Coordinates of C-alpha atoms in Angstrom, one line a residue:
X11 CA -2.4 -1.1 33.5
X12 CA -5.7 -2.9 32.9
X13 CA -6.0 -6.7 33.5
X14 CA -9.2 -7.4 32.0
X15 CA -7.9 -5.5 28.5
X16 CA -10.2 -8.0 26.0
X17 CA -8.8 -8.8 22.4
X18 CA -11.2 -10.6 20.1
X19 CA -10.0 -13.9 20.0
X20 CA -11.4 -14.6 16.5
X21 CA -10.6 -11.9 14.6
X22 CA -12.1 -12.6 10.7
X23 CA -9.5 -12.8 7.5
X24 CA -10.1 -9.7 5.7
X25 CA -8.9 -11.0 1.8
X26 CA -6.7 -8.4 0.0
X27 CA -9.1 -6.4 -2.2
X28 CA -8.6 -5.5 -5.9
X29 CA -7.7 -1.8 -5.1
X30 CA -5.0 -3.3 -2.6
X31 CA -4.0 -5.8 -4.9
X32 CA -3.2 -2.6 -7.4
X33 CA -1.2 -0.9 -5.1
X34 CA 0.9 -3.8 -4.0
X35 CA 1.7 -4.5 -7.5
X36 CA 2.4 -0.9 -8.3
X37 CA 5.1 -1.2 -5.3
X38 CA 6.3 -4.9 -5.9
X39 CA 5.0 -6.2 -3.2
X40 CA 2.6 -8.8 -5.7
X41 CA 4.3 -11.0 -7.4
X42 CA 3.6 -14.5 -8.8
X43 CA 4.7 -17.1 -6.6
X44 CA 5.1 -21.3 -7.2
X45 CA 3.6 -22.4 -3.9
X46 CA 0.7 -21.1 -1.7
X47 CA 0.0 -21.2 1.7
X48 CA -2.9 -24.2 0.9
X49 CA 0.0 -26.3 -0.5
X50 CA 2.0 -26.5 2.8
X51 CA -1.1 -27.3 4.4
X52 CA -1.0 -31.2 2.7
X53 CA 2.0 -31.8 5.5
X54 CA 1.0 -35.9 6.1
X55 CA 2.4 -35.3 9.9
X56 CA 4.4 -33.8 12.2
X57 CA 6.9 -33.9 15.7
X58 CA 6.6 -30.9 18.3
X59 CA 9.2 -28.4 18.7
X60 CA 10.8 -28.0 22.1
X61 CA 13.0 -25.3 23.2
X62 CA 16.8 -25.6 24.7
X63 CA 14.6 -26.2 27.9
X64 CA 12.5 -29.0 26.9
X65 CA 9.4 -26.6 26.3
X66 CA 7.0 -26.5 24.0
X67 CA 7.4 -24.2 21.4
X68 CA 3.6 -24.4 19.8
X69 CA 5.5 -25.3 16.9
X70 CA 5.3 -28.6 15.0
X71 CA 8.0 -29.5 12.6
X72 CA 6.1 -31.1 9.6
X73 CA 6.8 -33.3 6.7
X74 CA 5.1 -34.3 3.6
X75 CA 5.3 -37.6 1.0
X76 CA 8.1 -38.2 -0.9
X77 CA 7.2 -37.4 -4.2
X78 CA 5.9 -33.6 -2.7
X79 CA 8.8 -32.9 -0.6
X80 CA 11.1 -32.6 -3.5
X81 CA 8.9 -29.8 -5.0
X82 CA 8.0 -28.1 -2.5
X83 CA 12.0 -27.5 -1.6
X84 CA 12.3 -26.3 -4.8
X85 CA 9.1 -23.5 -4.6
X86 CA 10.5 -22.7 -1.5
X87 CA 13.9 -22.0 -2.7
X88 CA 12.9 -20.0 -4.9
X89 CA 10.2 -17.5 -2.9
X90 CA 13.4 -17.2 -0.7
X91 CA 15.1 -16.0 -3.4
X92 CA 12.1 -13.1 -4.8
X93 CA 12.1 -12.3 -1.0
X94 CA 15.4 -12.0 -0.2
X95 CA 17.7 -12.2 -3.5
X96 CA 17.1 -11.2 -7.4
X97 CA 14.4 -13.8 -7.7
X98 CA 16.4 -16.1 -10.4
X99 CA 17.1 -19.4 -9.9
X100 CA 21.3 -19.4 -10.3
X101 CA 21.0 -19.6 -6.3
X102 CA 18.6 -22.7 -5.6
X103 CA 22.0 -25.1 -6.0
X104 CA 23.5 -23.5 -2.9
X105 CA 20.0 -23.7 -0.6
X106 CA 18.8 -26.3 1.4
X107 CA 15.4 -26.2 3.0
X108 CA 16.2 -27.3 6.4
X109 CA 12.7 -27.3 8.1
X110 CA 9.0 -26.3 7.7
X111 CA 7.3 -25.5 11.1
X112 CA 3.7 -24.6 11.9
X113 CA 2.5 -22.8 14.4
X114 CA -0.7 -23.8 16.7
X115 CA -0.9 -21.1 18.3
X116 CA -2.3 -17.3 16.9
X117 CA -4.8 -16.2 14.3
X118 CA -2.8 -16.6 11.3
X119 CA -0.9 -19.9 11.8
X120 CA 1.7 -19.6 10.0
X121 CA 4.5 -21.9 8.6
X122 CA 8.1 -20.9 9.7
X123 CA 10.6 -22.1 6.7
X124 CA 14.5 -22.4 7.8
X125 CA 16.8 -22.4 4.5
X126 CA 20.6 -22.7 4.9
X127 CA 23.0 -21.8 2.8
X128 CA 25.4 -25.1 2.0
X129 CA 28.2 -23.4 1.2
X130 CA 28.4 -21.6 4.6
X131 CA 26.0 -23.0 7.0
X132 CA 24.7 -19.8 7.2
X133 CA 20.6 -19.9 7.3
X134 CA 17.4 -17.7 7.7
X135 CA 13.9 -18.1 8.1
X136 CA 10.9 -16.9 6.2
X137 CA 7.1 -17.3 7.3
X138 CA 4.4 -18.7 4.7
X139 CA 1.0 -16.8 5.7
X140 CA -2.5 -16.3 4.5
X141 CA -2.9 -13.6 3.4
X142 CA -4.9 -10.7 5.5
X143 CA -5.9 -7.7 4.2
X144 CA -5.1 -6.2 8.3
X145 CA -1.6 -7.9 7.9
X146 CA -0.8 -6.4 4.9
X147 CA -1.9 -2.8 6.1
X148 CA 0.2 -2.9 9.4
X149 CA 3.5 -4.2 7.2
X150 CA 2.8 -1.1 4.6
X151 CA 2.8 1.3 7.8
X152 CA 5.6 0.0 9.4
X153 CA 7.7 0.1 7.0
X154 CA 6.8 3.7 6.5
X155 CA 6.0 4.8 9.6
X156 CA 8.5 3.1 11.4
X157 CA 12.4 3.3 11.5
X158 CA 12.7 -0.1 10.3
X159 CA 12.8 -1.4 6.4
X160 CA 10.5 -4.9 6.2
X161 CA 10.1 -7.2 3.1
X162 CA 7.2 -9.2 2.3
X163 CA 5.3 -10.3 -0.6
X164 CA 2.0 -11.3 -1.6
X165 CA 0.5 -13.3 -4.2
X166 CA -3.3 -14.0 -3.9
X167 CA -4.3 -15.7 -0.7
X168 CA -0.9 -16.1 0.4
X169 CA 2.1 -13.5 2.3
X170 CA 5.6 -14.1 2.3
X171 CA 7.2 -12.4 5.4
X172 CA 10.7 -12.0 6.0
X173 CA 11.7 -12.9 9.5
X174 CA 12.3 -9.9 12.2
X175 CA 15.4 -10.7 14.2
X176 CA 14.8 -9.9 18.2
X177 CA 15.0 -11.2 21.6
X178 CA 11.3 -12.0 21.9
X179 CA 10.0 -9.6 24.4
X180 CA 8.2 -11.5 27.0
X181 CA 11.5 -13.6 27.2
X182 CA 13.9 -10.8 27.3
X183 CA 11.4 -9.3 30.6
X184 CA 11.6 -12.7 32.3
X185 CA 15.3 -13.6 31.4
X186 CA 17.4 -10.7 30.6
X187 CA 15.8 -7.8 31.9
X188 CA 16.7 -8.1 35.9
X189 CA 20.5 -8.1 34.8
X190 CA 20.5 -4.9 33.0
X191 CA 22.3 -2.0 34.7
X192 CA 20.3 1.2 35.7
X193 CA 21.8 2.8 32.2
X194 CA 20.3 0.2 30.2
X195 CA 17.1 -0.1 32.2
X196 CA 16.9 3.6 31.4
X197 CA 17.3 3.5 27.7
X198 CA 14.8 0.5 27.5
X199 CA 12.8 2.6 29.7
X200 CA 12.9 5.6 27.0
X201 CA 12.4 2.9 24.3
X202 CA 9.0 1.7 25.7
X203 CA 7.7 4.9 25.5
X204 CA 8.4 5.5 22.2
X205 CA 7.5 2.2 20.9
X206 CA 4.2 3.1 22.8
X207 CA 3.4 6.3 21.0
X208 CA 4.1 5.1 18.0
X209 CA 1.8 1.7 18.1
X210 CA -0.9 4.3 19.2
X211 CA -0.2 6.8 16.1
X212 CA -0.7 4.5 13.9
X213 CA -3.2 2.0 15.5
X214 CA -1.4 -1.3 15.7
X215 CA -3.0 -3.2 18.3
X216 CA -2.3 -6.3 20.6
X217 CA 1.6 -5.4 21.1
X218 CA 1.5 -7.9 24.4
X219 CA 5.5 -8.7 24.9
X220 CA 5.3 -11.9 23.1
X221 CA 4.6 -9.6 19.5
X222 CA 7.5 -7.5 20.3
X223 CA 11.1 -8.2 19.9
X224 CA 14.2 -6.2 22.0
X225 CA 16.9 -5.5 19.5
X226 CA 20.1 -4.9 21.2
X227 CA 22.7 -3.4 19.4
X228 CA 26.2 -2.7 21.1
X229 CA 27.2 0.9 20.4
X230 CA 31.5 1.6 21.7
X231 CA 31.1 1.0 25.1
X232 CA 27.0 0.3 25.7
X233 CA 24.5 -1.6 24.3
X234 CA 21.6 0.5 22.5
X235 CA 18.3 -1.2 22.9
X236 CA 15.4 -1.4 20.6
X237 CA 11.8 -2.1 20.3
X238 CA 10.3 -3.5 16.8
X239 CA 7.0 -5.3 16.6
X240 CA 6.4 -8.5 14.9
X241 CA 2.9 -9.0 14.5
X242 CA 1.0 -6.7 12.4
X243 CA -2.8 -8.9 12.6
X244 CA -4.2 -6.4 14.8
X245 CA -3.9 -3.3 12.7
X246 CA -7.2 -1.2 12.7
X247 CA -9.1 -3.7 13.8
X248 CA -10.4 -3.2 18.1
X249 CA -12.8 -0.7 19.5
X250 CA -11.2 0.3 22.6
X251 CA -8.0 2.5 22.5
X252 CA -6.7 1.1 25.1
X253 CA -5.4 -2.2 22.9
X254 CA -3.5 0.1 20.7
X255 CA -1.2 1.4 23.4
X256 CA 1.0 -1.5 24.9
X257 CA 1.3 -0.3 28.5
X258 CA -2.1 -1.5 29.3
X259 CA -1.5 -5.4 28.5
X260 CA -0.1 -6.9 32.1
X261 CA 2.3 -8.8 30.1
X262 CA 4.3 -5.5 29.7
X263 CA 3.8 -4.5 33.3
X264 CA 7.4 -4.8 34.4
X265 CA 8.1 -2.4 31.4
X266 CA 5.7 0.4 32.7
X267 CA 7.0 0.1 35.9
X268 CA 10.5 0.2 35.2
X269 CA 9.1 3.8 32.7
X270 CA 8.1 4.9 36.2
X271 CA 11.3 4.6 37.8
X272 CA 13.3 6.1 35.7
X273 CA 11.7 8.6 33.8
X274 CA 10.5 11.7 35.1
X275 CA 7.2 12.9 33.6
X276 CA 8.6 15.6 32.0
X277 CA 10.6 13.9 29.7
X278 CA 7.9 10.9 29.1
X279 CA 6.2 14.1 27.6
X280 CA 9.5 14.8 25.5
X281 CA 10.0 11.3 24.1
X282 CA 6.4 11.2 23.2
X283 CA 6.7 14.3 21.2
X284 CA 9.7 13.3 19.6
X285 CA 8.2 10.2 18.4
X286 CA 5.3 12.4 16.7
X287 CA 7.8 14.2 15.2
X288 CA 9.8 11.3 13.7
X289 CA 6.4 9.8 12.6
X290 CA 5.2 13.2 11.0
X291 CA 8.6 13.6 9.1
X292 CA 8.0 9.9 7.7
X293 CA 4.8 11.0 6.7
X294 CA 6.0 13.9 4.6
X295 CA 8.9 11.6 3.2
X296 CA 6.4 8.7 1.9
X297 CA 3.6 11.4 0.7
X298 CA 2.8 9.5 -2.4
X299 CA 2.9 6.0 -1.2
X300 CA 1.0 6.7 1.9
X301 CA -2.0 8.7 0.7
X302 CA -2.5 5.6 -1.9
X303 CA -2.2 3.0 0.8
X304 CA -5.0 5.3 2.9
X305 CA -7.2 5.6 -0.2
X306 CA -7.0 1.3 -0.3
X307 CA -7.9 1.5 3.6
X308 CA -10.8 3.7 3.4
X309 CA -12.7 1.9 0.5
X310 CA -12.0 -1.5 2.7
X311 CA -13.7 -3.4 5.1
X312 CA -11.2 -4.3 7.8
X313 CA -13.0 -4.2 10.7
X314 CA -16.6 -4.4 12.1
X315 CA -19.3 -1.6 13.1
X316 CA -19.2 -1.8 16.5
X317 CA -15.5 -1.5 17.0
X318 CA -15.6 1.3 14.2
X319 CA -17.8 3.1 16.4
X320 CA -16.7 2.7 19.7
X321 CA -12.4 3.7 18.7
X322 CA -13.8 6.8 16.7
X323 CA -15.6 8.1 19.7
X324 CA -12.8 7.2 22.3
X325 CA -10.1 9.0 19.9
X326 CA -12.6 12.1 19.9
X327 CA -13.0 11.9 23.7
X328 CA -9.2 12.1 23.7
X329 CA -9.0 14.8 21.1
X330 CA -12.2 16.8 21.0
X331 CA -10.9 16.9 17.2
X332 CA -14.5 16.3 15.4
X333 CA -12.9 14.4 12.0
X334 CA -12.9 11.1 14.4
X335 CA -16.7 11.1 15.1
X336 CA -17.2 11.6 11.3
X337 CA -15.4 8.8 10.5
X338 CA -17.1 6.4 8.7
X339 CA -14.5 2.9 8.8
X340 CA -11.3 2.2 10.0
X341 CA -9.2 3.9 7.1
X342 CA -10.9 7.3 7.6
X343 CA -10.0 6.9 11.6
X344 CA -6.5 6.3 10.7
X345 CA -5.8 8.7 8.0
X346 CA -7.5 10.9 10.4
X347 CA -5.4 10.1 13.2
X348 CA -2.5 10.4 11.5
X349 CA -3.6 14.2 9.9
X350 CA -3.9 15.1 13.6
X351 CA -0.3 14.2 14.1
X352 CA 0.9 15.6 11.3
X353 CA -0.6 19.1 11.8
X354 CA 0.3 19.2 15.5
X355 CA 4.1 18.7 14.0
X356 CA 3.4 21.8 11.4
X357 CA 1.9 23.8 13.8
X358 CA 5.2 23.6 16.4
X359 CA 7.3 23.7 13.6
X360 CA 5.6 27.0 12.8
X361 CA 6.1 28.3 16.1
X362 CA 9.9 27.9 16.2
X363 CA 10.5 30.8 13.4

């Protein structure tokens, strides 16, 4: 655990370059959309947004003129429906945009868009985002890399991101974690580690407990808990190492410390392999897509010199595997990182015949 763990606080917008913008069209990720993140920007004011508590969110709800409002609703209705439906318009008549929020507080300031469903009440949330090359990396590699599916969009300057349901995980630590039973503590325990090992495979960065969400899902008799980031700005972006492996931020002490208690060594050592070998099957699976999305990453600029220099000599320190000091940008570091992975996982797999 390291209290002085420094993240740049201004981290640049890296715009989506034209080999990217290939790519995400190849996959449908680009599409044309009726309202950009500039448009929402025109809001002519706004309230704060408290929580059940009376706390401030960092949220404002805003609200625009009259004669925008009404289409604006309608642009929104129907990105909601190319994010989350067949894109056609049949739908709009049963959606109501309930609120647009902004947030504060964060690099990408987003807008948070509630839409609800007249007929049942029912409702879900999009986010309205500019659009970052570094983003738009870390939601490609999730979605391969992890075990979770994620839907977004892009369309110039502007990301669509579907929302990630989760207890936030700073809130979970403070609120719900001291009543979990030794069982549960156990398997959130086992969780961390993983979610750990895989944040470090793949070099997504700043996973402090508010970018994190706890999933619980209850399984018979127990509740199975897991971890899924939510942020994806600092994807290949820091120097040191350390800010690509969450049990270094003190926000997720209690979460180490509970790994301490109730895991043995031994099998931290077993969960971390077994994450490498889910990540390394991924890898085979999405052979195609994820060379292309590499190729994108190495002929981009997503970070700067110094922090290129300073990760690819503390992965070789922690490797000895000479590919990372011949790196020459982020892309190469990653696809290197993730060749070393993948040829660990051939080699034991070798082994066992």
């Amino acid at each position: 655990m390291s209290d002085d763990l420094k993240i740049s606080k201004r981290k640049p917008t890296y715009p989506v370059s034209n080999k990217l913008d290939t790519y995400l069209s190849e996959y449908r990720r680009n599409i044309d959309l009726p309202i950009f993140y500039s448009d929402l920007l025109r809001f002519q004011g706004s309230i704060v947004v408290y929580d059940k508590n009376d706390n401030d969110t960092l949220w404002v709800r805003v609200y625009y003129n009259d004669y925008e409002r009404e289409e604006i609703d309608r642009s929104l209705k129907l990105v909601y429906s190319h994010l989350l439906s067949d894109g056609g318009e049949s739908i709009i008549k049963f959606l109501n945009v309930d609120a647009i929020d902004f947030c504060t507080f964060g690099n990408s300031k987003p807008f948070r868009i509630k839409v609800r469903n007249i007929l049942n009440d029912n409702y879900t949330y999009f986010y309205v985002k500019t659009a970052d090359a570094s983003r738009v990396y870390g939601l490609e590699l999730e979605q391969m890399l992890s075990p979770y599916q994620i839907n977004f969009l892009v369309c110039k300057d502007t990301l669509i991101e579907e929302h990630i349901a989760g207890i936030p995980g700073d809130e979970f630590i403070k609120n719900m974690l001291p009543d979990c039973n030794p069982s549960e503590k156990a398997q959130i325990a086992k969780e961390f580690v993983k979610f750990n090992e895989r944040c470090l495979i793949r070099l997504l960065g700043d996973m402090r407990s508010y970018n994190y969400v706890i999933v619980p899902t209850h399984d018979f008799d127990h509740v199975v808990f897991k971890i899924r980031a939510i942020d994806f700005d600092q994807q290949s972006y820091e120097g040191n190492l350390k800010i690509y492996r969450p049990q270094f931020f003190k926000e997720n002490y209690n979460m180490v410390k509970m790994v301490q208690e109730k895991i043995q060594a031994e099998s931290i050592y077993q969960y971390k392999i077994e994450e490498r070998s889910i990540v390394a099957k991924r890898m085979i699976s999405y052979h195609t897509r994820l060379n292309a999305l590499l190729d994108c990453m190495e002929a981009d600029e997503i970070s700067i010199p110094k922090h290129i220099e300073m990760l690819k000599e503390d992965i070789y320190n922690h490797t000895l595997d000479l590919n990372f000091r011949n790196s020459n940008n982020m892309g190469e570091i990653l696809k290197n990182a993730l060749d070393f992975v993948k040829r660990n996982y051939e080699d034991v797999s070798l082994k066992r015949f």
